[in-house]
Tab-separated table of N, CA and C in Angstrom:
chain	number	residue	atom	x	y	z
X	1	UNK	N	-7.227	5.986	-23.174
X	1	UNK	CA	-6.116	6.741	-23.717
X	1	UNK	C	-6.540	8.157	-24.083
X	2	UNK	N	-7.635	8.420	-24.535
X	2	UNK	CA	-7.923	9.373	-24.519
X	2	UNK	C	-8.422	10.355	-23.727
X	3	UNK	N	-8.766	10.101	-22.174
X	3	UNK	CA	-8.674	10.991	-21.293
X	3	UNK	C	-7.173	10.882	-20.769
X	4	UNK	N	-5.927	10.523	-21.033
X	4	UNK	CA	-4.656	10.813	-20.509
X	4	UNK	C	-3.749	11.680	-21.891
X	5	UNK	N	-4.799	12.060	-22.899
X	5	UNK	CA	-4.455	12.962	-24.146
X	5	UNK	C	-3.054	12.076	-24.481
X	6	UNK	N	-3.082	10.992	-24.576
X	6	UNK	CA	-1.809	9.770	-25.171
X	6	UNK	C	-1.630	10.558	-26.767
X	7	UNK	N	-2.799	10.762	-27.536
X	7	UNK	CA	-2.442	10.944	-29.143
X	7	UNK	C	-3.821	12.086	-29.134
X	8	UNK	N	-3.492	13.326	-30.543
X	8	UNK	CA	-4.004	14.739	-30.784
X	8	UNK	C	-4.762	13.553	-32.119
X	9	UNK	N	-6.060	13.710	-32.130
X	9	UNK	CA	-6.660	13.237	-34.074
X	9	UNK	C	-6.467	14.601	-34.889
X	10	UNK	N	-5.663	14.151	-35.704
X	10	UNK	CA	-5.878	15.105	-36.604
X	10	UNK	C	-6.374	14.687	-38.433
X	11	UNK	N	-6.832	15.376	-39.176
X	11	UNK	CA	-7.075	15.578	-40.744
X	11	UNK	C	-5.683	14.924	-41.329
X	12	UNK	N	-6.368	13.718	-41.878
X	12	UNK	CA	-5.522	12.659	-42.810
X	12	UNK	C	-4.942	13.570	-44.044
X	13	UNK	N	-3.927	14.196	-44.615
X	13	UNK	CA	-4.086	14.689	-46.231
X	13	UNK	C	-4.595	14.056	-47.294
X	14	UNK	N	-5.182	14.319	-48.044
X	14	UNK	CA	-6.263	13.731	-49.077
X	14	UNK	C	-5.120	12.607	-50.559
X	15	UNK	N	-3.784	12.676	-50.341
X	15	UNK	CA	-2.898	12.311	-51.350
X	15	UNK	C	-2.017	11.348	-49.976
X	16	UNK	N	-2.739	10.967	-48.302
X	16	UNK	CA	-1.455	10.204	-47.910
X	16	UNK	C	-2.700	8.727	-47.796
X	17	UNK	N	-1.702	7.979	-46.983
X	17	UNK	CA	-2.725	6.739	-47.036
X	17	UNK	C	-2.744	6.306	-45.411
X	18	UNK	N	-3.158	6.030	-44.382
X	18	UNK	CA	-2.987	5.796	-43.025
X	18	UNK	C	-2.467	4.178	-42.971
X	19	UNK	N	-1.381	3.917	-42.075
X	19	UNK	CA	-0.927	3.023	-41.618
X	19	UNK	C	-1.823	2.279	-40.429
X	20	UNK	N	-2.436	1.349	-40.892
X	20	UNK	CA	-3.190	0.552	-39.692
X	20	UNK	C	-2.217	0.194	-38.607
X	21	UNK	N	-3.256	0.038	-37.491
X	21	UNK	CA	-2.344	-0.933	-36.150
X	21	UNK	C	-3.050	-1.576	-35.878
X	22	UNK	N	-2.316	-2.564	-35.059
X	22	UNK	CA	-3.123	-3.680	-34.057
X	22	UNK	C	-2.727	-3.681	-32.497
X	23	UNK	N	-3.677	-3.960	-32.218
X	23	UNK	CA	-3.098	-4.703	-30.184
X	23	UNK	C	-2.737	-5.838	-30.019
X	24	UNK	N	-1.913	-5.299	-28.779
X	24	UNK	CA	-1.109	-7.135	-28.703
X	24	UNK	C	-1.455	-6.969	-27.125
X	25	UNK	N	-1.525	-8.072	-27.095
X	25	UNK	CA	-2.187	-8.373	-25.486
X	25	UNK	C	-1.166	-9.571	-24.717
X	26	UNK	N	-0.657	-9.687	-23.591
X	26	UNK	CA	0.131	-10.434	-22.987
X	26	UNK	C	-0.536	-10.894	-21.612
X	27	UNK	N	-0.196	-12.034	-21.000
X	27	UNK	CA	-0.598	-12.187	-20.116
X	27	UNK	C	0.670	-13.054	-19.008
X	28	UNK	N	0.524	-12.683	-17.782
X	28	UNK	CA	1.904	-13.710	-17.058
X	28	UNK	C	1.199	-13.757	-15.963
X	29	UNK	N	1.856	-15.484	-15.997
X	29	UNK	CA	1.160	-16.203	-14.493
X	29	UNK	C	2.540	-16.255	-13.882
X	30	UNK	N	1.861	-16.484	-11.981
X	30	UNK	CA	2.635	-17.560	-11.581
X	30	UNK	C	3.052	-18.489	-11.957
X	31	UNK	N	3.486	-19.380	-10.661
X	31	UNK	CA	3.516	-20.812	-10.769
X	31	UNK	C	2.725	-21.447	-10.124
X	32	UNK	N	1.697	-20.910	-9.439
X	32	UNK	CA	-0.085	-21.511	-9.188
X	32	UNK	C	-0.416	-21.448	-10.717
X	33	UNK	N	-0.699	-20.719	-11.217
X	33	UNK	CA	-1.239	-20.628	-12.503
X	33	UNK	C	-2.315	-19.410	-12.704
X	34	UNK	N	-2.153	-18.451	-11.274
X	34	UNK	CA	-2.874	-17.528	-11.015
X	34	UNK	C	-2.506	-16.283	-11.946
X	35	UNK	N	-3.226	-15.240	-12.504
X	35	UNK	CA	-3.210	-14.365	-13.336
X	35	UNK	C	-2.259	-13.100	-12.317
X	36	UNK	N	-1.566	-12.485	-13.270
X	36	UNK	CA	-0.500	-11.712	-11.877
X	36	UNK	C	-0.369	-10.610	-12.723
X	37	UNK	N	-0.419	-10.276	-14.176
X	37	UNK	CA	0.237	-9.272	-14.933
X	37	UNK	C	-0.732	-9.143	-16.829
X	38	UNK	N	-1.259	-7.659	-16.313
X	38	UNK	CA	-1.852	-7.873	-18.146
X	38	UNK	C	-0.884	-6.831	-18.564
X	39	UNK	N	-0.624	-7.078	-19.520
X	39	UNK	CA	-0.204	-5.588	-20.455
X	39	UNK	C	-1.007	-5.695	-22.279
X	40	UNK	N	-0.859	-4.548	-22.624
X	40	UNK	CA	-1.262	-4.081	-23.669
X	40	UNK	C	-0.634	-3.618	-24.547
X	41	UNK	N	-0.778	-3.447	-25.356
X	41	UNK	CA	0.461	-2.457	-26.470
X	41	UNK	C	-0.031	-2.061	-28.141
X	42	UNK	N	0.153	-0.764	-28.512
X	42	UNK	CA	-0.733	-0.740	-29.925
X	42	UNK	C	1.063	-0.883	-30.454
X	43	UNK	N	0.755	-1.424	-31.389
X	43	UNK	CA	1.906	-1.032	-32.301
X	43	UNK	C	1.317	-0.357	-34.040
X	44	UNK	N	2.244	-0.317	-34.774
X	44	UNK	CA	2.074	0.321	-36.057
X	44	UNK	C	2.272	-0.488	-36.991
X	45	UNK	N	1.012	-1.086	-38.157
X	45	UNK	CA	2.013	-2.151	-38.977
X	45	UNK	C	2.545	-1.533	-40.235
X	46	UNK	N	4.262	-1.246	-40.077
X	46	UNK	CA	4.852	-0.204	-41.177
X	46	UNK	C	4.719	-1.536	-42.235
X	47	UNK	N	4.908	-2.830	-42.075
X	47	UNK	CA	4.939	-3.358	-43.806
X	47	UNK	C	3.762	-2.911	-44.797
X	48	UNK	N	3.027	-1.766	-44.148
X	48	UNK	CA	2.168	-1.359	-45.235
X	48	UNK	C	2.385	-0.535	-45.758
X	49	UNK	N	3.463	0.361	-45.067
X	49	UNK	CA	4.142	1.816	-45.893
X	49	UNK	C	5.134	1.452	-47.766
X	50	UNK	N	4.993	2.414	-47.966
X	50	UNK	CA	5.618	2.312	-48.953
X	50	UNK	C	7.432	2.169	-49.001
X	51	UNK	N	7.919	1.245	-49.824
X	51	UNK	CA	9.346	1.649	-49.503
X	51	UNK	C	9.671	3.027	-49.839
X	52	UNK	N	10.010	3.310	-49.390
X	52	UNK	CA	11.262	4.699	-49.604
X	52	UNK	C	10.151	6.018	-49.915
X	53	UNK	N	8.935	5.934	-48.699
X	53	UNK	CA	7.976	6.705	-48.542
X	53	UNK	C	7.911	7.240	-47.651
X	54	UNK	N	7.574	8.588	-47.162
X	54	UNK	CA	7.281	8.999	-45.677
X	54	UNK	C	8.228	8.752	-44.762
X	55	UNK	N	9.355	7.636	-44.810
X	55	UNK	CA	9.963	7.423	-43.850
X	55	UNK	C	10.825	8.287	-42.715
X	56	UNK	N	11.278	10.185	-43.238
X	56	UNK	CA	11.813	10.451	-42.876
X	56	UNK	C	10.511	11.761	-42.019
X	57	UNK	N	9.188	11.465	-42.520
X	57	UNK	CA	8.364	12.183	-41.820
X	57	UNK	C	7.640	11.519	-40.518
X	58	UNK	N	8.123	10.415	-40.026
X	58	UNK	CA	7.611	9.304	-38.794
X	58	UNK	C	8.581	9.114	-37.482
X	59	UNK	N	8.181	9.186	-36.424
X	59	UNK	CA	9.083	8.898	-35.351
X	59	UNK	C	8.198	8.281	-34.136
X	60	UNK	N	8.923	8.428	-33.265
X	60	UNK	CA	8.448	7.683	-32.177
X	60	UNK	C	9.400	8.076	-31.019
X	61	UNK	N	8.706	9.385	-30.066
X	61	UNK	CA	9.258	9.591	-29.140
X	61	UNK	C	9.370	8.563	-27.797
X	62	UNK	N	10.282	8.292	-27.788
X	62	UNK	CA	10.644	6.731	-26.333
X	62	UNK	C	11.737	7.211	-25.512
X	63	UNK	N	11.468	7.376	-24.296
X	63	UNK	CA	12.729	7.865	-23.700
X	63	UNK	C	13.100	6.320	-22.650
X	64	UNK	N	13.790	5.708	-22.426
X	64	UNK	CA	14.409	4.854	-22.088
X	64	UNK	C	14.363	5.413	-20.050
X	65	UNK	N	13.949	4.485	-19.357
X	65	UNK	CA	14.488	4.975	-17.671
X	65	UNK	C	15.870	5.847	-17.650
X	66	UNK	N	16.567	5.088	-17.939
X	66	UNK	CA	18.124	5.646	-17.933
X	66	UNK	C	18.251	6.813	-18.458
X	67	UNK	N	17.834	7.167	-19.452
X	67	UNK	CA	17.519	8.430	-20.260
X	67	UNK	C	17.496	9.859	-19.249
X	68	UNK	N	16.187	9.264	-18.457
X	68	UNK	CA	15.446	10.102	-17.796
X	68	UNK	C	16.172	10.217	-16.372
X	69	UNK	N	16.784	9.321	-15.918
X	69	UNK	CA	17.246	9.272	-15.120
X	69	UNK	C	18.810	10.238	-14.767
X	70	UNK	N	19.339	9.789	-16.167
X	70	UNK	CA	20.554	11.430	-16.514
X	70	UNK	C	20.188	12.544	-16.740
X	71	UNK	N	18.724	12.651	-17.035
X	71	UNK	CA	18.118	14.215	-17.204
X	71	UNK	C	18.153	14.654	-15.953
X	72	UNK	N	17.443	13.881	-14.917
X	72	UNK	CA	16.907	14.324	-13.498
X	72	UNK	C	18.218	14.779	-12.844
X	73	UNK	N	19.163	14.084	-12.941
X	73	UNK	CA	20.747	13.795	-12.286
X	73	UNK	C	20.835	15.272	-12.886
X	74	UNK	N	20.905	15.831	-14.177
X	74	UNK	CA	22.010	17.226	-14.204
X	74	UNK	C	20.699	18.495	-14.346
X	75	UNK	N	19.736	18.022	-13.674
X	75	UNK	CA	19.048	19.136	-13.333
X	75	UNK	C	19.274	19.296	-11.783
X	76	UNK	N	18.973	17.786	-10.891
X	76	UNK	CA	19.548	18.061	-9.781
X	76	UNK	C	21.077	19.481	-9.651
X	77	UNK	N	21.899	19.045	-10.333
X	77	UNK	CA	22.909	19.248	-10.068
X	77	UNK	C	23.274	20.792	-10.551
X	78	UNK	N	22.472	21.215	-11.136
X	78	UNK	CA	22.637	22.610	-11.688
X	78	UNK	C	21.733	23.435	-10.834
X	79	UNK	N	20.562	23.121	-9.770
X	79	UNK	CA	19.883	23.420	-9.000
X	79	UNK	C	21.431	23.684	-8.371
């Protein structure tokens, strides 16, 4: 992840507290029972945030196919 620059490290502030994560790992077979599909995934565990903390300083940019797919469409179209 870090040669595809996925996330910038930056300096924690000395008054915040960091939200741990974990990996989740998946696996899908056939119906031989042969290995066909890994995936990976970090997620964020927020039940460690504080209630009614930080919440409006956190996001998570996700653009959906479809999303992207109406972007491409009215750039086509303005070309």
């Amino acid at each position: 992840m870090d040669v595809n620059n996925t996330w910038d490290i930056v300096p924690l502030p000395k008054e915040k507290k960091a939200i741990s994560c974990k990996w989740i790992y998946k696996e899908k077979y056939n119906a031989e029972g042969t290995l066909t599909k890994r995936k990976a995934k970090l997620i964020e565990r927020g039940f460690t945030q504080g209630a009614n903390t930080d919440f409006l300083d956190t996001f998570s940019t996700v653009a959906t196919i479809t999303t992207i797919r109406v972007l491409l469409s009215l750039v086509g179209i303005k070309k």
